[in-house]
């Protein structure tokens, strides 16, 4: 993969970028990678010893070498190839985190021969130079973007190479099958053809099971990474916005006794025991002639269909109305948590009534006016989702749609190959399907990933990483 280019620039350039967030802070870091890194450091650091030792910290002033004007005080660290993040010579300049000073330092580094790094280029170099596989590289951005503890833990495990190791082992099994198929093709023996076909099916069946085990984690993996999409729905004035505010711990949604107050969806993020939630408060569902409110109600239905969990809030102090029954029926086939709210005013709706319409629904009874009224809801959500994900903690969890797509394509090819073998087709035809599976799984770790895949992956990174 050494022929990969960055927008016309060849690998081997010395690159530089600011590695810390833009803005004021205690420290700002300029990262340099490439053969000229150390020379650039020597040009701009005062004082700088003639012999710079790797992994030592050097304190001094960063200057403009053209006029020796001091830009800022800094500590410089030199990491000699291949013992660095990119496996190239790397220098990190740690200065004060001022906007002007850190940009002036970067400009000086660029004037000394480095070029501006592309987004994700440091990590791309780490991948291309063999320090990490592509799944590990993707885990870097997942660590950076993790919004709660659970996706962070999953990303950290992937960063250690656990997923890549499992994919490599599966591909090794496929390689063994391909090698044996090649023997059969090159040295055919009619007397053992059927026996060999059966053995190939058995070997592929074992691989299929391993791929399926990874695919089985995809839904929980997406939820752990992106959050549970929770649509809070119900008629007007049943407590939807009160629940939203209680889950957020702040008054984000307007709460009044006027029906139709919420006319558009309100989306916010929250966390339950490290598990991220994406909460959507929706417009109250009812018959109305108001065109704007009708549009909001349509969006409510769209959110219900897209949600991982529909939290249906009912006024439990009143008997089920035809509108309540209609909303319950509309959520058949969805994962639903029914909240029978306002039980401080009495309990006019029984859980059995709800179960008669939605047998699979989870149900809690509470009063959201009470101080801890939303606790029953959070506890039930935790029970519904957290346990399943925690049970996978020791397994590799697939969180990437790119990985899921590659696994699905690999699975399809394995199944097709097995079907062809069972139909008595020639080994040559079956071998093509096994090869396709091998290639598809290789995309996950970057072994068979083309430029388009790499560009897509690394375009998600920020500058300096």
Coordinates of C-alpha atoms in Angstrom, one line a residue:
X1 CA 0.0 0.0 0.0
X2 CA 3.0 2.3 -0.2
X3 CA 1.6 3.9 -3.4
X4 CA -1.2 5.7 -1.6
X5 CA -1.2 9.4 -2.1
X6 CA -2.8 12.3 -0.2
X7 CA -4.4 14.8 -2.7
X8 CA -1.4 14.6 -5.0
X9 CA 1.3 14.4 -2.2
X10 CA 3.4 11.3 -2.0
X11 CA 4.1 9.4 1.2
X12 CA 7.6 10.3 2.4
X13 CA 6.7 14.0 2.9
X14 CA 7.2 15.6 6.3
X15 CA 3.8 16.6 7.5
X16 CA 2.6 18.9 10.3
X17 CA -0.6 19.9 12.0
X18 CA -2.0 21.3 15.2
X19 CA -2.9 18.2 17.3
X20 CA -5.0 19.9 20.0
X21 CA -8.5 21.5 19.7
X22 CA -8.5 25.1 18.3
X23 CA -9.0 27.7 20.9
X24 CA -7.5 28.8 24.2
X25 CA -6.1 26.2 26.6
X26 CA -3.3 25.3 28.9
X27 CA -1.2 23.5 26.2
X28 CA -1.2 23.5 22.4
X29 CA 0.6 20.8 20.4
X30 CA 2.0 20.9 17.0
X31 CA 2.8 17.4 15.6
X32 CA 5.4 16.8 12.9
X33 CA 6.1 13.4 11.2
X34 CA 8.6 12.5 8.5
X35 CA 12.3 12.4 7.7
X36 CA 12.8 16.2 8.2
X37 CA 11.1 16.3 11.6
X38 CA 14.3 16.4 13.7
X39 CA 15.9 19.0 11.3
X40 CA 12.9 21.3 11.7
X41 CA 13.1 21.0 15.4
X42 CA 16.8 21.9 15.4
X43 CA 16.0 24.9 13.2
X44 CA 13.4 26.5 15.5
X45 CA 14.3 25.4 19.1
X46 CA 16.6 27.6 21.1
X47 CA 18.7 26.2 22.6
X48 CA 18.9 22.8 20.9
X49 CA 21.7 20.3 21.5
X50 CA 23.6 19.0 18.6
X51 CA 22.6 15.5 19.5
X52 CA 18.9 15.1 20.3
X53 CA 18.1 11.9 22.2
X54 CA 14.8 10.1 21.4
X55 CA 12.1 10.3 24.1
X56 CA 13.8 13.1 26.0
X57 CA 12.0 16.4 26.7
X58 CA 13.8 19.6 25.6
X59 CA 12.8 23.0 27.0
X60 CA 13.4 26.2 25.2
X61 CA 12.0 28.9 22.9
X62 CA 10.5 28.4 19.6
X63 CA 11.8 31.1 17.2
X64 CA 11.4 32.2 13.6
X65 CA 14.8 31.1 12.2
X66 CA 14.8 34.0 9.7
X67 CA 15.0 36.7 12.4
X68 CA 15.3 34.7 15.7
X69 CA 12.2 36.4 17.0
X70 CA 10.8 34.3 19.9
X71 CA 7.3 32.9 19.3
X72 CA 6.7 31.0 22.5
X73 CA 8.3 28.9 25.2
X74 CA 7.8 25.1 24.5
X75 CA 8.8 21.6 25.4
X76 CA 9.9 19.5 22.4
X77 CA 9.8 15.7 22.2
X78 CA 11.5 13.6 19.6
X79 CA 10.4 10.0 18.8
X80 CA 12.7 8.2 16.4
X81 CA 11.3 5.8 13.8
X82 CA 9.9 3.2 14.0
X83 CA 9.1 3.8 17.7
X84 CA 6.4 6.5 17.2
X85 CA 2.7 6.7 16.4
X86 CA 3.3 6.9 12.6
X87 CA 6.4 4.6 12.6
X88 CA 8.3 7.7 11.2
X89 CA 10.4 10.3 13.0
X90 CA 8.0 12.4 15.0
X91 CA 8.4 15.7 16.9
X92 CA 5.8 17.1 19.1
X93 CA 6.0 20.8 20.2
X94 CA 4.1 21.5 23.4
X95 CA 3.6 25.2 23.8
X96 CA 1.1 27.5 25.5
X97 CA -2.4 26.9 24.1
X98 CA -3.0 30.4 22.7
X99 CA -4.6 30.6 19.3
X100 CA -2.1 33.0 17.8
X101 CA 1.1 31.4 19.2
X102 CA 0.2 27.8 18.2
X103 CA -0.7 28.9 14.7
X104 CA 2.5 30.9 14.4
X105 CA 4.5 27.8 15.4
X106 CA 2.7 25.7 12.8
X107 CA 3.4 28.4 10.1
X108 CA 7.1 28.4 11.1
X109 CA 7.2 24.6 10.8
X110 CA 5.6 24.7 7.4
X111 CA 8.0 27.4 6.3
X112 CA 10.9 25.1 7.3
X113 CA 9.8 22.4 4.8
X114 CA 6.9 20.5 6.2
X115 CA 3.5 20.5 4.5
X116 CA 0.1 20.7 6.1
X117 CA -1.3 17.2 7.0
X118 CA -4.6 16.1 5.7
X119 CA -7.3 15.1 8.2
X120 CA -6.4 11.7 9.7
X121 CA -3.1 11.5 7.8
X122 CA -1.0 10.7 10.9
X123 CA -3.2 7.7 11.7
X124 CA -3.3 6.8 8.0
X125 CA 0.5 6.6 8.0
X126 CA 0.3 4.4 11.1
X127 CA -1.9 2.1 9.2
X128 CA 0.1 2.1 6.0
X129 CA 3.3 1.6 7.9
X130 CA 1.9 -1.5 9.7
X131 CA 1.5 -0.1 13.2
X132 CA -2.2 -0.9 13.2
X133 CA -4.8 -2.5 11.1
X134 CA -7.7 -0.5 9.6
X135 CA -10.2 -1.6 12.3
X136 CA -7.7 -0.2 14.9
X137 CA -7.4 3.0 13.0
X138 CA -11.2 3.4 13.0
X139 CA -11.2 2.7 16.7
X140 CA -9.0 5.8 17.2
X141 CA -11.7 8.1 15.9
X142 CA -14.3 6.1 18.0
X143 CA -12.2 6.8 21.1
X144 CA -12.1 10.5 20.3
X145 CA -15.8 10.7 19.6
X146 CA -17.1 8.5 22.4
X147 CA -19.8 10.3 24.3
X148 CA -20.1 7.9 27.2
X149 CA -18.2 5.2 29.0
X150 CA -19.6 2.2 27.2
X151 CA -18.6 3.1 23.6
X152 CA -15.2 4.2 24.9
X153 CA -14.6 0.8 26.4
X154 CA -15.6 -1.0 23.2
X155 CA -13.4 1.3 21.1
X156 CA -10.5 0.8 23.5
X157 CA -10.8 -3.0 23.0
X158 CA -10.9 -2.6 19.3
X159 CA -7.9 -0.3 19.5
X160 CA -5.9 -3.1 21.1
X161 CA -6.5 -5.1 17.9
X162 CA -8.9 -7.7 19.3
X163 CA -11.4 -7.4 16.4
X164 CA -8.6 -7.5 13.8
X165 CA -7.1 -10.6 15.4
X166 CA -10.5 -12.4 15.2
X167 CA -11.0 -11.4 11.6
X168 CA -7.5 -12.5 10.7
X169 CA -8.1 -15.9 12.3
X170 CA -11.4 -16.3 10.3
X171 CA -9.5 -15.4 7.1
X172 CA -6.8 -17.9 8.0
X173 CA -9.5 -20.6 8.1
X174 CA -10.7 -19.5 4.7
X175 CA -7.2 -19.5 3.3
X176 CA -6.8 -23.1 4.4
X177 CA -10.0 -24.0 2.5
X178 CA -8.7 -22.2 -0.5
X179 CA -5.4 -23.9 -0.4
X180 CA -7.0 -27.3 -0.2
X181 CA -9.4 -26.4 -3.1
X182 CA -6.4 -25.4 -5.2
X183 CA -4.9 -28.9 -4.6
X184 CA -8.1 -30.5 -5.7
X185 CA -8.3 -28.3 -8.8
X186 CA -4.6 -28.9 -9.7
X187 CA -4.7 -32.6 -8.8
X188 CA -8.2 -33.9 -9.4
X189 CA -9.2 -37.3 -8.1
X190 CA -12.7 -38.4 -8.9
X191 CA -12.7 -41.0 -6.2
X192 CA -12.4 -38.5 -3.4
X193 CA -14.3 -35.5 -4.9
X194 CA -17.5 -36.1 -2.9
X195 CA -15.6 -36.7 0.4
X196 CA -13.6 -33.5 -0.2
X197 CA -16.8 -31.5 -0.9
X198 CA -18.3 -32.7 2.3
X199 CA -15.2 -31.7 4.2
X200 CA -15.2 -28.2 2.6
X201 CA -18.8 -27.8 3.7
X202 CA -17.9 -28.7 7.3
X203 CA -15.0 -26.3 7.3
X204 CA -17.0 -23.5 5.8
X205 CA -19.8 -24.2 8.3
X206 CA -17.4 -23.5 11.1
X207 CA -16.3 -20.2 9.5
X208 CA -20.0 -19.3 8.9
X209 CA -20.7 -19.7 12.6
X210 CA -17.8 -17.4 13.6
X211 CA -19.0 -14.7 11.1
X212 CA -22.6 -15.0 12.4
X213 CA -21.4 -14.6 16.0
X214 CA -19.9 -11.2 15.0
X215 CA -23.0 -10.2 13.0
X216 CA -25.1 -11.0 16.1
X217 CA -23.4 -8.2 17.9
X218 CA -24.1 -5.5 15.3
X219 CA -27.4 -4.2 16.6
X220 CA -26.1 -3.8 20.2
X221 CA -22.8 -2.4 18.8
X222 CA -24.6 0.3 17.0
X223 CA -26.7 1.2 20.0
X224 CA -23.6 1.2 22.3
X225 CA -21.7 3.5 19.9
X226 CA -24.5 5.8 18.7
X227 CA -27.0 5.6 21.5
X228 CA -30.4 4.1 21.9
X229 CA -32.8 6.1 19.8
X230 CA -35.7 6.7 22.1
X231 CA -39.0 8.3 20.8
X232 CA -41.2 9.6 23.5
X233 CA -44.7 9.6 22.2
X234 CA -48.4 9.8 23.3
X235 CA -51.4 12.1 23.3
X236 CA -51.0 15.8 24.3
X237 CA -50.7 16.5 28.0
X238 CA -49.8 13.0 29.2
X239 CA -46.3 14.0 30.4
X240 CA -44.0 13.4 27.5
X241 CA -42.1 16.7 27.9
X242 CA -42.0 16.2 31.7
X243 CA -40.4 12.8 31.1
X244 CA -37.9 14.3 28.6
X245 CA -36.9 17.0 31.1
X246 CA -36.6 14.4 33.9
X247 CA -34.3 12.2 31.9
X248 CA -32.2 15.1 30.9
X249 CA -32.1 16.6 34.3
X250 CA -33.0 20.1 32.9
X251 CA -36.0 21.9 31.5
X252 CA -35.3 21.4 27.8
X253 CA -38.9 20.9 26.7
X254 CA -41.7 23.4 27.4
X255 CA -44.3 21.9 29.8
X256 CA -47.8 23.5 29.9
X257 CA -51.4 22.3 30.3
X258 CA -52.2 23.6 26.8
X259 CA -52.6 20.8 24.2
X260 CA -50.3 21.0 21.2
X261 CA -47.5 22.9 22.9
X262 CA -44.9 20.7 21.3
X263 CA -45.3 21.0 17.6
X264 CA -41.9 19.7 16.4
X265 CA -39.5 17.1 17.6
X266 CA -36.8 18.0 20.2
X267 CA -33.7 15.8 20.2
X268 CA -31.2 15.7 23.1
X269 CA -28.6 13.2 24.4
X270 CA -28.5 11.6 27.8
X271 CA -26.6 8.7 29.5
X272 CA -27.8 5.8 31.7
X273 CA -25.0 3.9 33.4
X274 CA -22.6 4.7 30.6
X275 CA -25.1 3.8 27.9
X276 CA -25.9 6.8 25.6
X277 CA -29.5 7.7 24.8
X278 CA -30.7 9.9 21.9
X279 CA -34.0 11.2 23.3
X280 CA -36.7 12.6 21.0
X281 CA -39.7 14.4 22.5
X282 CA -42.5 14.4 19.9
X283 CA -45.7 16.3 19.2
X284 CA -48.8 15.0 20.9
X285 CA -50.7 12.6 18.7
X286 CA -54.3 13.6 18.2
X287 CA -56.8 14.6 15.5
X288 CA -56.4 18.3 14.6
X289 CA -57.1 20.7 11.8
X290 CA -54.0 22.7 12.5
X291 CA -51.6 22.2 9.5
X292 CA -48.4 22.9 11.5
X293 CA -49.5 20.6 14.3
X294 CA -50.3 17.9 11.7
X295 CA -46.8 18.1 10.3
X296 CA -45.4 17.7 13.8
X297 CA -47.7 14.6 14.3
X298 CA -46.4 13.1 11.1
X299 CA -42.9 13.5 12.3
X300 CA -43.9 11.8 15.6
X301 CA -45.0 8.7 13.5
X302 CA -41.7 8.8 11.6
X303 CA -39.7 8.9 14.9
X304 CA -41.7 5.9 16.2
X305 CA -40.7 3.9 13.1
X306 CA -37.0 4.8 13.3
X307 CA -36.7 4.4 17.1
X308 CA -34.9 1.5 18.9
X309 CA -37.3 2.1 21.7
X310 CA -40.7 3.8 21.7
X311 CA -41.6 5.2 25.2
X312 CA -45.3 5.5 25.0
X313 CA -46.7 7.8 27.8
X314 CA -50.3 7.3 28.8
X315 CA -52.4 9.1 31.4
X316 CA -52.9 6.1 33.7
X317 CA -55.4 8.0 35.8
X318 CA -57.9 7.9 33.0
X319 CA -59.4 4.9 31.1
X320 CA -57.8 4.1 27.8
X321 CA -59.3 6.3 25.1
X322 CA -59.8 5.3 21.4
X323 CA -56.8 7.5 20.6
X324 CA -54.7 5.6 23.2
X325 CA -55.7 2.2 21.7
X326 CA -54.9 3.5 18.2
X327 CA -51.4 4.6 19.3
X328 CA -50.8 1.2 21.0
X329 CA -51.9 -0.7 17.9
X330 CA -49.6 1.5 15.8
X331 CA -46.6 0.3 17.7
X332 CA -47.1 -3.4 17.2
X333 CA -43.8 -4.9 16.1
X334 CA -41.8 -2.1 17.8
X335 CA -39.9 -2.4 21.1
X336 CA -42.1 -0.4 23.4
X337 CA -42.0 0.8 27.0
X338 CA -45.4 2.0 28.2
X339 CA -45.3 4.6 30.9
X340 CA -48.6 4.7 32.9
X341 CA -48.1 8.2 34.2
X342 CA -50.0 10.2 36.9
X343 CA -50.6 7.3 39.2
X344 CA -50.7 9.8 42.0
X345 CA -54.2 10.7 40.7
X346 CA -55.4 7.1 40.7
X347 CA -54.9 4.0 38.5
X348 CA -57.6 3.7 35.9
X349 CA -55.5 1.6 33.4
X350 CA -54.2 -1.8 34.4
X351 CA -51.1 -3.4 32.9
X352 CA -53.3 -6.3 31.7
X353 CA -55.3 -3.9 29.5
X354 CA -52.1 -2.7 27.9
X355 CA -50.8 -6.3 27.5
X356 CA -54.0 -7.3 25.7
X357 CA -53.1 -4.9 23.0
X358 CA -49.3 -5.0 23.1
X359 CA -48.3 -8.4 24.7
X360 CA -44.5 -7.8 24.3
X361 CA -44.6 -4.3 25.8
X362 CA -42.7 -3.4 29.0
X363 CA -44.8 -1.4 31.4
X364 CA -44.0 1.0 34.4
X365 CA -46.4 2.9 36.5
X366 CA -45.2 6.2 38.0
X367 CA -45.9 9.9 38.5
X368 CA -43.5 12.2 36.7
X369 CA -44.4 15.0 39.1
X370 CA -42.7 13.2 41.9
X371 CA -39.0 14.0 42.5
X372 CA -37.8 10.6 41.4
X373 CA -40.7 9.8 39.2
X374 CA -38.5 9.1 36.1
X375 CA -36.3 6.6 38.0
X376 CA -38.7 3.7 37.2
X377 CA -38.3 4.6 33.5
X378 CA -34.5 4.7 33.5
X379 CA -34.3 1.5 35.5
X380 CA -36.5 -0.3 33.0
X381 CA -34.5 1.0 30.0
X382 CA -31.4 -0.1 31.7
X383 CA -32.8 -3.6 32.2
X384 CA -34.0 -3.8 28.5
X385 CA -30.7 -2.8 26.9
X386 CA -27.7 -2.6 29.3
X387 CA -27.7 -6.3 30.3
X388 CA -27.6 -7.5 26.7
X389 CA -24.6 -5.3 25.8
X390 CA -22.8 -6.0 29.1
X391 CA -23.1 -9.8 28.4
X392 CA -21.0 -9.1 25.3
X393 CA -18.3 -7.3 27.1
X394 CA -15.8 -10.2 26.7
X395 CA -16.7 -10.6 23.0
X396 CA -15.7 -8.4 20.1
X397 CA -18.6 -6.1 19.3
X398 CA -19.1 -4.8 15.8
X399 CA -20.0 -1.1 15.9
X400 CA -19.2 0.0 12.4
X401 CA -21.7 -0.2 9.5
X402 CA -18.7 -0.7 7.2
X403 CA -17.7 -3.8 9.1
X404 CA -21.3 -5.0 9.1
X405 CA -21.5 -4.6 5.4
X406 CA -18.3 -6.5 4.8
X407 CA -19.4 -9.3 7.2
X408 CA -22.7 -9.6 5.4
X409 CA -21.0 -9.9 2.0
X410 CA -18.6 -12.4 3.4
X411 CA -21.5 -14.4 4.9
X412 CA -23.4 -14.4 1.6
X413 CA -20.4 -15.7 -0.3
X414 CA -19.8 -18.5 2.3
X415 CA -23.4 -19.6 2.1
X416 CA -23.3 -19.5 -1.7
X417 CA -20.2 -21.6 -1.7
X418 CA -21.7 -24.2 0.6
X419 CA -24.9 -24.3 -1.5
X420 CA -22.9 -24.9 -4.6
X421 CA -20.9 -27.7 -3.0
X422 CA -24.1 -29.4 -1.8
X423 CA -25.5 -29.1 -5.3
X424 CA -22.5 -30.9 -6.6
X425 CA -21.0 -28.0 -8.6
X426 CA -17.3 -28.0 -9.4
X427 CA -14.7 -27.0 -6.9
X428 CA -13.6 -24.2 -9.3
X429 CA -17.0 -22.5 -9.1
X430 CA -17.1 -22.9 -5.3
X431 CA -13.6 -21.6 -4.9
X432 CA -14.6 -18.2 -6.4
X433 CA -17.2 -17.7 -3.6
X434 CA -14.8 -18.6 -0.9
X435 CA -12.3 -16.2 -2.4
X436 CA -14.9 -13.5 -2.4
X437 CA -15.6 -14.1 1.3
X438 CA -11.8 -13.9 2.0
X439 CA -11.6 -10.6 0.2
X440 CA -14.7 -9.1 1.8
X441 CA -13.4 -9.8 5.3
X442 CA -10.0 -8.4 4.4
X443 CA -11.6 -5.0 3.9
X444 CA -12.3 -4.8 7.6
X445 CA -8.7 -4.9 8.6
X446 CA -7.5 -3.1 5.4
X447 CA -5.8 -6.1 3.8
X448 CA -8.0 -5.7 0.7
X449 CA -9.3 -2.2 1.1
X450 CA -8.9 0.1 -1.9
X451 CA -8.2 3.8 -2.0
X452 CA -11.9 4.7 -1.9
X453 CA -12.4 2.8 1.4
X454 CA -9.3 4.3 2.9
X455 CA -10.4 7.8 1.8
X456 CA -13.8 7.3 3.4
X457 CA -12.4 6.0 6.7
X458 CA -9.8 8.7 7.2
X459 CA -12.0 11.6 6.0
X460 CA -13.8 11.2 9.3
X461 CA -10.7 12.2 11.3
X462 CA -9.7 15.7 12.5
X463 CA -6.5 17.5 11.6
X464 CA -3.6 16.5 13.7
X465 CA -4.7 12.9 14.2

